[in-house]
Coordinates of C-alpha atoms and ligand atoms in Angstrom, one line a residue:
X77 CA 66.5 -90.2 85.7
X78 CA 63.5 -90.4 83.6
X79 CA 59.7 -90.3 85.4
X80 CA 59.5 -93.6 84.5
X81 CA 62.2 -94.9 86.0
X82 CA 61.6 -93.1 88.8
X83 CA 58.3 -95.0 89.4
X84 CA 60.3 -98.4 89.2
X85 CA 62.5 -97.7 91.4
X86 CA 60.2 -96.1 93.9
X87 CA 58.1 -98.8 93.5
X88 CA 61.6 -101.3 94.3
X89 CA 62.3 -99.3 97.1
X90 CA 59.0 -99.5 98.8
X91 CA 58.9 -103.4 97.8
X92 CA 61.9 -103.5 99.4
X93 CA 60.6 -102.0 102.6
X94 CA 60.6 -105.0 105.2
X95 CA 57.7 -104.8 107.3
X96 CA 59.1 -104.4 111.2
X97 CA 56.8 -106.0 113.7
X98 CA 55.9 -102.5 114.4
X99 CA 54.7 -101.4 111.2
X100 CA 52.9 -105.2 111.3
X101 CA 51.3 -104.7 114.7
X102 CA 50.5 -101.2 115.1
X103 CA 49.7 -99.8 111.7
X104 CA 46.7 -101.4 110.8
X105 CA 46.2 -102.6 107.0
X106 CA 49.9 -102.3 106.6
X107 CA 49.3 -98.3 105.9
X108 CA 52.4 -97.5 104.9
X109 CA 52.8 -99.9 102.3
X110 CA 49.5 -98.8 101.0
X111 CA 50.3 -95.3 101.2
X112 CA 48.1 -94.5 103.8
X113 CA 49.2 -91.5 106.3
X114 CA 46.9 -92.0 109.5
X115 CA 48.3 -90.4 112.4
X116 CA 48.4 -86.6 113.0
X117 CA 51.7 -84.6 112.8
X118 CA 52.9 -83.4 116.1
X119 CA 53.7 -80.3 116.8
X120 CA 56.0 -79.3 119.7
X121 CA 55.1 -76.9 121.7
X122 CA 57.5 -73.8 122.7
X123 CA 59.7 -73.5 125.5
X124 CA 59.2 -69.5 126.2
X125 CA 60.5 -67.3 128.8
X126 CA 64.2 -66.3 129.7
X127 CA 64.6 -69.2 132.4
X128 CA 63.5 -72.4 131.0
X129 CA 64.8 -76.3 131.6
X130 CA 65.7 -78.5 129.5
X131 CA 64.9 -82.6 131.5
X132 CA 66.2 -85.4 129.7
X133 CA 64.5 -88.1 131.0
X134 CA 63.3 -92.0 129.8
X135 CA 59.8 -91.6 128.6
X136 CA 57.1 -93.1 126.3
X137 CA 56.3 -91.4 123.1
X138 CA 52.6 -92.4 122.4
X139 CA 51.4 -93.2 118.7
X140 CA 47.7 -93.2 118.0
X141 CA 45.3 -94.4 120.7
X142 CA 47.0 -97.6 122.4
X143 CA 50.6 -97.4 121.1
X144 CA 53.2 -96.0 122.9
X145 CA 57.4 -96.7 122.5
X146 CA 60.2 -96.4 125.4
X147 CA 62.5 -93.5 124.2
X148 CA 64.6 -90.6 125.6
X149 CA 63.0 -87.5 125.6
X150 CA 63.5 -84.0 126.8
X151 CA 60.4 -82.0 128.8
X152 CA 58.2 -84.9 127.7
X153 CA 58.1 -83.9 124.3
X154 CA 59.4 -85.2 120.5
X155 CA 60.5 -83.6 119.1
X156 CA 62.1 -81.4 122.2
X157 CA 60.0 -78.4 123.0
X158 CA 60.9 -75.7 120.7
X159 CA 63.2 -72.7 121.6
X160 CA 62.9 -69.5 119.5
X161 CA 65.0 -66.6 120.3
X162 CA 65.4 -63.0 119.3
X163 CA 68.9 -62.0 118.3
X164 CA 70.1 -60.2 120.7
X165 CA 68.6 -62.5 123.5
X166 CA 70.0 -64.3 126.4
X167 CA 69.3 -67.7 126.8
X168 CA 69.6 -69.3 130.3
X169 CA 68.9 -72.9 130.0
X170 CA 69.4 -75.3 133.2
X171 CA 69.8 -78.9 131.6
X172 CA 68.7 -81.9 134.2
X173 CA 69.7 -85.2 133.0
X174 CA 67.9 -88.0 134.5
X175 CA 68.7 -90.3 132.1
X176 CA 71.3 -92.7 134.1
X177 CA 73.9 -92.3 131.3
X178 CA 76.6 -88.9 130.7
X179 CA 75.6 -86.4 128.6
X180 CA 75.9 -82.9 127.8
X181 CA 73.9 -80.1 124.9
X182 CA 75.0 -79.1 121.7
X183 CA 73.4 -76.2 120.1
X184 CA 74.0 -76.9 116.7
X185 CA 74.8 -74.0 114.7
X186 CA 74.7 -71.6 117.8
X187 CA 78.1 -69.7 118.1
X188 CA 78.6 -70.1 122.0
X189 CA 81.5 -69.7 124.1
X190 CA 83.3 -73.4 124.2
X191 CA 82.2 -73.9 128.0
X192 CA 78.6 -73.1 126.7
X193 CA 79.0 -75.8 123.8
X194 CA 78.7 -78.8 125.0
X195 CA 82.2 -80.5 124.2
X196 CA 82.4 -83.8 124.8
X197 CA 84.6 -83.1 127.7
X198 CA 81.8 -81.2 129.6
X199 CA 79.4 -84.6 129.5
X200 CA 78.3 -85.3 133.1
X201 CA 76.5 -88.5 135.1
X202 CA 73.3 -86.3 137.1
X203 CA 72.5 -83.1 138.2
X204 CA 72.4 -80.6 135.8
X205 CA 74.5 -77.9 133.6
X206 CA 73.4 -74.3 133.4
X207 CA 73.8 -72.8 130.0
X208 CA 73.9 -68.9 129.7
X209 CA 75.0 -67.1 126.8
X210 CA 73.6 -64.6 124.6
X211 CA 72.5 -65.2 120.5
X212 CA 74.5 -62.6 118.2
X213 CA 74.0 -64.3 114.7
X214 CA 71.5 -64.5 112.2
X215 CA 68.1 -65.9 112.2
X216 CA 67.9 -69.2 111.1
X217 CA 66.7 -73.1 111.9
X218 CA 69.1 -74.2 114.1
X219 CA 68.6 -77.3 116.9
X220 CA 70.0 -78.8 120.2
X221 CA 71.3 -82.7 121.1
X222 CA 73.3 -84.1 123.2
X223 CA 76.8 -84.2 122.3
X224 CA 79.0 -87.2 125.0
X225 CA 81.4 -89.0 123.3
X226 CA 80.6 -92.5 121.6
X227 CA 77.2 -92.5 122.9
X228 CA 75.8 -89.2 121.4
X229 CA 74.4 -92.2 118.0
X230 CA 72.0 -93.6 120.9
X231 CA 70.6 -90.4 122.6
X232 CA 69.9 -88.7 119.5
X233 CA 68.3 -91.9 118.5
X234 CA 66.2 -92.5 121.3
X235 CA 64.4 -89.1 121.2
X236 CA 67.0 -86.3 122.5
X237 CA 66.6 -83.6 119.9
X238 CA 64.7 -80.6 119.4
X239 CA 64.1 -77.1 117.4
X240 CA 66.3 -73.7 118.1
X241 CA 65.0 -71.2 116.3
X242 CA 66.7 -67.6 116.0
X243 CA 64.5 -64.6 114.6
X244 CA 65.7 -61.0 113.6
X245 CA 64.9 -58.1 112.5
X246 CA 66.1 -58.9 108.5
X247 CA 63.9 -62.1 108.9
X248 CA 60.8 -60.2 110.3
X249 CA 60.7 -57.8 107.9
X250 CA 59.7 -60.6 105.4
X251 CA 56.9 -61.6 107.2
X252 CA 57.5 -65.2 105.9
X253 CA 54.3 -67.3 106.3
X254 CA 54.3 -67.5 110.5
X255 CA 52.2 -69.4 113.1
X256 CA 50.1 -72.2 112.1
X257 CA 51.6 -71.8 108.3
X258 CA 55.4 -72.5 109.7
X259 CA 55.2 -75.9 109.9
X260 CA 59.1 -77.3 112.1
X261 CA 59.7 -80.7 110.8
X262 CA 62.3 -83.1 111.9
X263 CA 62.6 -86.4 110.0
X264 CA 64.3 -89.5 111.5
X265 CA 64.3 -92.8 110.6
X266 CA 64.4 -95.9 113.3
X267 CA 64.5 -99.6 113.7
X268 CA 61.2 -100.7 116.3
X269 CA 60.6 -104.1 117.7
X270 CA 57.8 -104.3 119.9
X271 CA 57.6 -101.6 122.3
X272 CA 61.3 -100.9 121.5
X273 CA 63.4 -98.4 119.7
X274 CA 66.4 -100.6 118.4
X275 CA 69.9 -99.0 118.7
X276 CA 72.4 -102.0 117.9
X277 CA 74.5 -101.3 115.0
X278 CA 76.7 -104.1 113.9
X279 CA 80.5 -103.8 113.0
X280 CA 79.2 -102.8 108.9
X281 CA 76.7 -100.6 110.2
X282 CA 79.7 -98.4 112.4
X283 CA 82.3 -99.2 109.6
X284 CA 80.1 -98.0 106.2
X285 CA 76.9 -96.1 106.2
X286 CA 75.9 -95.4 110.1
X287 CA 72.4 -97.3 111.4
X288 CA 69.4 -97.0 109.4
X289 CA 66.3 -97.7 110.3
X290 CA 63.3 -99.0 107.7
X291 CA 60.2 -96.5 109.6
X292 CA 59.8 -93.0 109.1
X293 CA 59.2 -90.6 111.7
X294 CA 58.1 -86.8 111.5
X295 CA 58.3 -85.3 114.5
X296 CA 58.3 -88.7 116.3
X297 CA 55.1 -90.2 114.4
X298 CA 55.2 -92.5 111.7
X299 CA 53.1 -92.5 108.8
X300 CA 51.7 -88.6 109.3
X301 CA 49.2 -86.5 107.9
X302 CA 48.7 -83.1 108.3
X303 CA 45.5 -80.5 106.8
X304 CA 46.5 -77.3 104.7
X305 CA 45.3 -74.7 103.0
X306 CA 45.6 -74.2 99.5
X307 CA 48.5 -71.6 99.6
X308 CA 51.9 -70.9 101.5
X309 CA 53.7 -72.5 104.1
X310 CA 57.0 -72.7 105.4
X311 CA 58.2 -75.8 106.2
X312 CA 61.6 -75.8 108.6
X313 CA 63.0 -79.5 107.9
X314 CA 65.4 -81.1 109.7
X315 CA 67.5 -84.1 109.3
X316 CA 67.4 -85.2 112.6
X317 CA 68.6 -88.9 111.3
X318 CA 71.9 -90.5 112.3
X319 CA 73.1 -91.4 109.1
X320 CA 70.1 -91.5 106.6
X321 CA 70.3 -88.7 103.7
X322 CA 66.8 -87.9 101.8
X323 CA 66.1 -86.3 98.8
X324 CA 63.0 -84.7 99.5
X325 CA 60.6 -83.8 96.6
X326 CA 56.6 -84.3 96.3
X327 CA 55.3 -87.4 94.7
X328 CA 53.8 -84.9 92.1
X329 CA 56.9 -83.7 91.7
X330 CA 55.6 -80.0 92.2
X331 CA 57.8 -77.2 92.4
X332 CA 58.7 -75.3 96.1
X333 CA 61.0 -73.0 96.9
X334 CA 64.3 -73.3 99.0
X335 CA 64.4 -70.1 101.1
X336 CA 67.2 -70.8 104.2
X337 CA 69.3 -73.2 105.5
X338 CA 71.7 -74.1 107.9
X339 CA 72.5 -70.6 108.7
X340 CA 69.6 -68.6 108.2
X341 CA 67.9 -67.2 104.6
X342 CA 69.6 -67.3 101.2
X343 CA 70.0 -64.4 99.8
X344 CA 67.4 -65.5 97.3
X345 CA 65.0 -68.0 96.5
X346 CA 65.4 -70.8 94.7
X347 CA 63.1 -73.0 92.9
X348 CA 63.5 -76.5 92.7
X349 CA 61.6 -79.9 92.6
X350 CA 64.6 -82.0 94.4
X351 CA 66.8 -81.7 97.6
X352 CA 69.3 -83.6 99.2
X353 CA 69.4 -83.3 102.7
X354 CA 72.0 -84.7 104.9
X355 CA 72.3 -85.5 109.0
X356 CA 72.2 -82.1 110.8
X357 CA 71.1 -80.4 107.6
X358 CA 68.2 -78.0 107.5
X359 CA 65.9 -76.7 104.5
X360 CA 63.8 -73.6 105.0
X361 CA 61.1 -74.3 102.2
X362 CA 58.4 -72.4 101.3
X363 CA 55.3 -74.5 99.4
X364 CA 52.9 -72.8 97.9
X365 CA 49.9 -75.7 98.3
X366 CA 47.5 -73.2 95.7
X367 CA 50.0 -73.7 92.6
X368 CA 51.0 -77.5 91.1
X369 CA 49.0 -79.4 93.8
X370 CA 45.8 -80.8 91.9
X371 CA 45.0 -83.9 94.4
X372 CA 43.6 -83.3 97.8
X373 CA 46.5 -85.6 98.8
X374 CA 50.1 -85.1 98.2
X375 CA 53.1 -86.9 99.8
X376 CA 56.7 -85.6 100.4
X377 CA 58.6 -88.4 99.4
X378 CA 62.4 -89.1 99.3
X379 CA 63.4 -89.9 96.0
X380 CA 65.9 -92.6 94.9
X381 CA 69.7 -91.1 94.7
X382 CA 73.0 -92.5 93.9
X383 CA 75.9 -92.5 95.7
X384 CA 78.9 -91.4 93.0
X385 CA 81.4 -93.7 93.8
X386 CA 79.8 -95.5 96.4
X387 CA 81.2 -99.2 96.2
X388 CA 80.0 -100.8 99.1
X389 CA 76.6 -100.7 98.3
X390 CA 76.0 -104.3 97.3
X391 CA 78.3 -105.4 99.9
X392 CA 75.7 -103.4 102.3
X393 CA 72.7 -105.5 100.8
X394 CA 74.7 -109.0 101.1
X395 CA 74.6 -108.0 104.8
X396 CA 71.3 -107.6 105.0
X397 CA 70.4 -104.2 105.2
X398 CA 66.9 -103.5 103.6
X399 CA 66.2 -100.1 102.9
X400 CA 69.3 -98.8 101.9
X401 CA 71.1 -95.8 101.7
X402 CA 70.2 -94.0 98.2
X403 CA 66.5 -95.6 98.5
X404 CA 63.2 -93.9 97.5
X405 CA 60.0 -93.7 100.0
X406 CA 57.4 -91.7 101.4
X407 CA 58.0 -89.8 104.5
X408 CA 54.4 -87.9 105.0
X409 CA 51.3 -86.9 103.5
X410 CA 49.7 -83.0 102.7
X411 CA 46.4 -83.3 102.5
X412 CA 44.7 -79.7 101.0
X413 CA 41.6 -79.8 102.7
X414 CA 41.0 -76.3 104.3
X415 CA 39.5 -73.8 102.4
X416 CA 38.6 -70.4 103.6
X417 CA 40.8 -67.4 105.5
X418 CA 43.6 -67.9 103.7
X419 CA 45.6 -64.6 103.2
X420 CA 47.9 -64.9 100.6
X421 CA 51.9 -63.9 100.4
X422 CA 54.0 -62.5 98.6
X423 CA 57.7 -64.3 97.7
X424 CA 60.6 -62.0 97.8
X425 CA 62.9 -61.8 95.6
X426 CA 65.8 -60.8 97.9
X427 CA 65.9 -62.8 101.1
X428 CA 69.0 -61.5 102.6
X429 CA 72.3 -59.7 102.5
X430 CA 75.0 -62.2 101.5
X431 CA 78.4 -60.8 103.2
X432 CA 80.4 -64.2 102.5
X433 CA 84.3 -64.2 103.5
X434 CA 86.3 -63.4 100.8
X435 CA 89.1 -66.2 99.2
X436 CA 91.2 -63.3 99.3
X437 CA 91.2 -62.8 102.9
X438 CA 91.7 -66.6 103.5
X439 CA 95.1 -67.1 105.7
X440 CA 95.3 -70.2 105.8
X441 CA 94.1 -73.6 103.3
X442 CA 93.8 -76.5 105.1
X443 CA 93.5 -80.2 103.7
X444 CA 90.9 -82.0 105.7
X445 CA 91.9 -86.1 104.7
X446 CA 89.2 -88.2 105.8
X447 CA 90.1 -91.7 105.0
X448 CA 88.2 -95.6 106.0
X449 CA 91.9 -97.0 107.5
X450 CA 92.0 -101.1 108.3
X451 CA 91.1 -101.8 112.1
X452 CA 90.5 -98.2 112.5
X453 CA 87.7 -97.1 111.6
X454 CA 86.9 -93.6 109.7
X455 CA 89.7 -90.9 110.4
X456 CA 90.3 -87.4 109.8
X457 CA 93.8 -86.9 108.9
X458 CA 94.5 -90.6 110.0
X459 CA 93.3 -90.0 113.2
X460 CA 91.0 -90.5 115.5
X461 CA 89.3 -88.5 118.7
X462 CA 91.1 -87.9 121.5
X463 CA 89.2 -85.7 124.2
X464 CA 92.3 -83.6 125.0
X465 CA 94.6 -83.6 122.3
X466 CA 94.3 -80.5 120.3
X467 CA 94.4 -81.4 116.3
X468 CA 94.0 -77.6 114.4
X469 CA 94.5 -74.0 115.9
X470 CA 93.3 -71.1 114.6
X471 CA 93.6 -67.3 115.2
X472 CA 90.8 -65.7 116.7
X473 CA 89.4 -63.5 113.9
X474 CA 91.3 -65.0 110.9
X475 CA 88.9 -66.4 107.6
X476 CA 90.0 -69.8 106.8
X477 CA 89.4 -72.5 103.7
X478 CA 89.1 -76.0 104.5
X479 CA 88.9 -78.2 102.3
X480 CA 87.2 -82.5 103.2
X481 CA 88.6 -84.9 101.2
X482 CA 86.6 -88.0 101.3
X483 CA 89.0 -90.8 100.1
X484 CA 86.5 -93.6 101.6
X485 CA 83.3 -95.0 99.8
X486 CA 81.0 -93.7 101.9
X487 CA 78.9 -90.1 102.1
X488 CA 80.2 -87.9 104.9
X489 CA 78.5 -84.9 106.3
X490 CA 80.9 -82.8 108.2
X491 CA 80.1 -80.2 110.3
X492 CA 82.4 -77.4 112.1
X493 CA 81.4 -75.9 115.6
X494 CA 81.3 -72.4 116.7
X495 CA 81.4 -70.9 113.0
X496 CA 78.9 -70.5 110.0
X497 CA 80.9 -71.3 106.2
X498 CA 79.9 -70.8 102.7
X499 CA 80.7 -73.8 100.5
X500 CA 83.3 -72.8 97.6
X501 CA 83.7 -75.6 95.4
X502 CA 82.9 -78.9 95.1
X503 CA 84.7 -81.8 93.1
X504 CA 83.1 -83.8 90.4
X505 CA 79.8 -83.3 88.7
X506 CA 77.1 -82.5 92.0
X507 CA 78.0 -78.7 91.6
X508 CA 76.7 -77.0 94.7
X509 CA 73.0 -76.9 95.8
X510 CA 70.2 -74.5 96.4
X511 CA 71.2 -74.2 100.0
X512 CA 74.9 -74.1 99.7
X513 CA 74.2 -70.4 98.5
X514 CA 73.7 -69.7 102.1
X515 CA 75.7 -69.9 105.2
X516 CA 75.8 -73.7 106.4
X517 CA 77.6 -76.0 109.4
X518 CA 77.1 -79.2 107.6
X519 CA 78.2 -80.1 104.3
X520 CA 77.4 -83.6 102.8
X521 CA 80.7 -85.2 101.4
X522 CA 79.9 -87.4 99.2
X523 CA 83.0 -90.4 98.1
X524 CA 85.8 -89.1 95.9
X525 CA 84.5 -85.6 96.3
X526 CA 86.6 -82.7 97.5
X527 CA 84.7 -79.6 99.2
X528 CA 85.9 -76.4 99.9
X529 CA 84.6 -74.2 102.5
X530 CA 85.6 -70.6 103.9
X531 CA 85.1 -69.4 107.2
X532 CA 86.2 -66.9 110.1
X533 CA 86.7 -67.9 113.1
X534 CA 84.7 -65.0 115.5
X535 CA 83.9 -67.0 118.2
X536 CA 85.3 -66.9 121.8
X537 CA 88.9 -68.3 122.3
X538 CA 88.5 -71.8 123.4
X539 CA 88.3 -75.5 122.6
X540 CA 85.5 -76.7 119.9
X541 CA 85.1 -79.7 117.7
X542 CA 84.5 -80.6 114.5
X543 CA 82.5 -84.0 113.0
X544 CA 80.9 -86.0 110.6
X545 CA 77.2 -86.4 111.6
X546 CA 76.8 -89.5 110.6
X547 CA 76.3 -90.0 114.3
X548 CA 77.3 -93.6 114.2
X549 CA 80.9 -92.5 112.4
X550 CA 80.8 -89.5 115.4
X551 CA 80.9 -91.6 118.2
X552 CA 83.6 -94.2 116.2
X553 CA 86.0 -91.6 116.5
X554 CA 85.5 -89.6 113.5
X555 CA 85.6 -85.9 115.4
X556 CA 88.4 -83.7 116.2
X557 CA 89.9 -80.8 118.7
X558 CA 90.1 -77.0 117.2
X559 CA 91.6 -74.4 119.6
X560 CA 90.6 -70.7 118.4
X561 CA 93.5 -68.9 120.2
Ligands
C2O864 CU1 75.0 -81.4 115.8 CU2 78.7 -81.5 117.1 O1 76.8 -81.6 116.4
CU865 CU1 77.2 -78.4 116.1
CU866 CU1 81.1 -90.0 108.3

């Protein structure tokens, strides 16, 4: 796509941007639609110490002075407060839900023991569940939601989500931009009315693309700003959205630098001006605000994308979506105001050691169908979840290739428990992306595209899952039982 192009159709897709009563009552001179970013990032705080609680409970998230909306939240906070962990470390994490509905944590990305993993099957009323288990993996961005069946769409949504991040020794030695220049950002997008965050997805919404929402949130504020220096930061996004992608790039289309994903750091950078970013995905992106940033201003945008083979698109607009899958908009705005004590950094050229399995040592290759089946719903291998019923087993210790097959016309993102892959191969013409160089648990599956991934299976025998995080396909049924025996 051309620049030009690209102007049109952002300019369609913010035209197209239906202005929610929200955005109407609370963001004065329609901000948004005039590009204007008024409200501070937030940043949560950290949940330190070896003991520490986790409190789901209802709660208002409060926007600017006199705004406030009835969410879901965990300590308080939106995001969640912030856990960061050495390697090494044992977490022990009491979980109180007060929320009046069943539910049960996920760390996502976290290899756990299955009790410690927050299957479906562990989801409880009240009290609370305590979590012990000690972090042996690699540093990296992971996160924690809830994880009940069929209603795991609506906590998520409301405000349950927050920030687990792992450091090492590898990592450290880096000394990767830190403190007040690593910059945790989750981006959701929601559906308001009122006071209200909306979570009622009709019949198409469940059946194609999962529930999107036409206001952008960064770390639960809409329209945000935040004040940088002129030189590097690292910025840990995360797709905290039920079923939105983004394809993140600066209006300026300046370059940054992907540095880490799912897993932890590539094992080296790589430039680029575009990523697409999926539900559950992270991008570890360093920005250099000194180089390509001429304006005091800049926004990080989400550029238009096509779905390949996505047919249902205009059948999604006759239904009356209006801001679409695939559709470009502004998410926040940099502005490069401070000046002095800046210290600058030097970019490595080697991140990190990539050990990858090996095809060779792959035992077994396993076709993963997912299909869109009549008065079903989405399956995987023509099925759908059952809590008990156990649909792949694995050997303890043996390196596996998977490969999703998405014969249905919508984007997938499908994500494995209790392991870490590196993505082969993919069908058709996306090729692989910066951060399918390094070690993932989500990979976007786009229609009539068949990706490979390898992985061994290390973690403690037991039951685990696997999903797509389209949250909204998730709690349809689209999820299935691995034993690791
Ligand atoms: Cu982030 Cu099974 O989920
Ligand atoms: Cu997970
Ligand atoms: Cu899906």
């Amino acid at each position: 796509m051309n620049r030009k192009d690209f102007v049109k159709r952002m300019g369609l897709g913010v035209g197209a941007l239906s202005l929610s009563p929200f955005l109407s009552s609370c963001l004065h001179d329609n901000s948004v639609l005039n590009g204007e970013f008024q409200f501070p990032l937030a940043l949560s705080s950290e949940l330190t110490g070896t003991n520490s609680t986790l409190n789901a409970s209802p709660s208002a998230i409060q926007i600017g002075d006199s705004y406030s909306l009835s969410a879901f939240r965990f300590n308080n906070s939106l995001p969640g407060p912030t856990i960061r962990k050495k390697r090494g470390e044992t977490a022990r994490i009491r979980f109180e839900n007060n929320i009046g509905q069943e539910s049960i944590i996920h760390w996502h990305g976290l290899i756990v023991p299955p009790d410690m993993d927050g299957h479906p099957k562990d989801a409880f009323n009240e009290g609370s569940y305590d979590y012990e288990y000690t972090i042996n993996q690699r540093a990296g961005t992971y996160w924690y939601h809830p994880h009940p069946h069929r209603i795991t769409g609506p906590q998520v949504y409301r405000g349950l989500a927050g920030f687990y991040l792992v450091e090492d020794e590898e990592e450290q030695a880096l000394k990767l931009p830190s403190g007040e220049y690593e910059i945790p950002l989750v981006i959701q997008d929601r559906r308001v009315n009122g006071d209200e965050i909306v979570y009622n997805p009709s019949m198409p919404d469940r059946m194609m693309n999962g529930f999107m929402g036409d206001l952008i949130l960064v770390n639960g504020v809409p329209a945000p700003f935040h004040e940088v220096y002129p030189g590097y930061y690292r910025l840990r996004v995360l797709n905290g959205s039920n079923a939105r992608i983004y394809n993140l790039a600066f209006e300026n289309d300046a370059p940054f630098t992907i540095i880490g994903t799912d897993g932890g750091l590539l094992p080296k950078p790589i430039e680029t001006t575009e990523l697409l970013i999926a539900p559950a995905e992270r991008a570890d992106i360093l920005v250099d605000f000194s180089t390509g940033f001429d304006q005091n201003r800049v926004k990080l945008i989400s550029k238009p994308f096509d779905i390949p083979n996505g047919g249902m698109m205009g059948m999604q607009n006759m239904m009356g979506s209006n801001f679409e899958q695939g559709t470009g908009f502004s998410i926040m705005e940099f502005r490069i105001t401070k000046s002095d004590t800046y210290t600058s950094f030097e970019l490595p050229k080697q991140l990190s050691k990539a050990e990858f399995p090996k095809e060779s040592d792959a035992t077994t290759n396993r076709p993963i169908q997912l299909d869109m089946q009549m008065g079903q719903g989405h399956t995987i291998n023509g099925r759908l979840f059952e809590m008990e019923r156990v649909d792949i087993t694995v050997n303890q210790g043996d390196t596996e290739i998977w490969e999703f097959i998405n014969n249905s016309n919508v984007p997938h993102p499908m994500h494995v428990h209790a392991v870490q892959f590196k993505v082969l191969e993919r069908s058709g013409n996306r090729g692989l992306l910066p951060t399918e160089t390094g070690w993932k648990d989500t990979v976007l599956v786009m229609p009539g595209e068949r990706v490979k991934v390898i992985m061994k299976f290390d973690a403690p025998k037991g039951l685990y899952v696997f999903h797509c995080h389209n949250l909204e396909h998730e709690d349809a049924g689209m999820m299935a039982n691995f034993q690791i025996q």
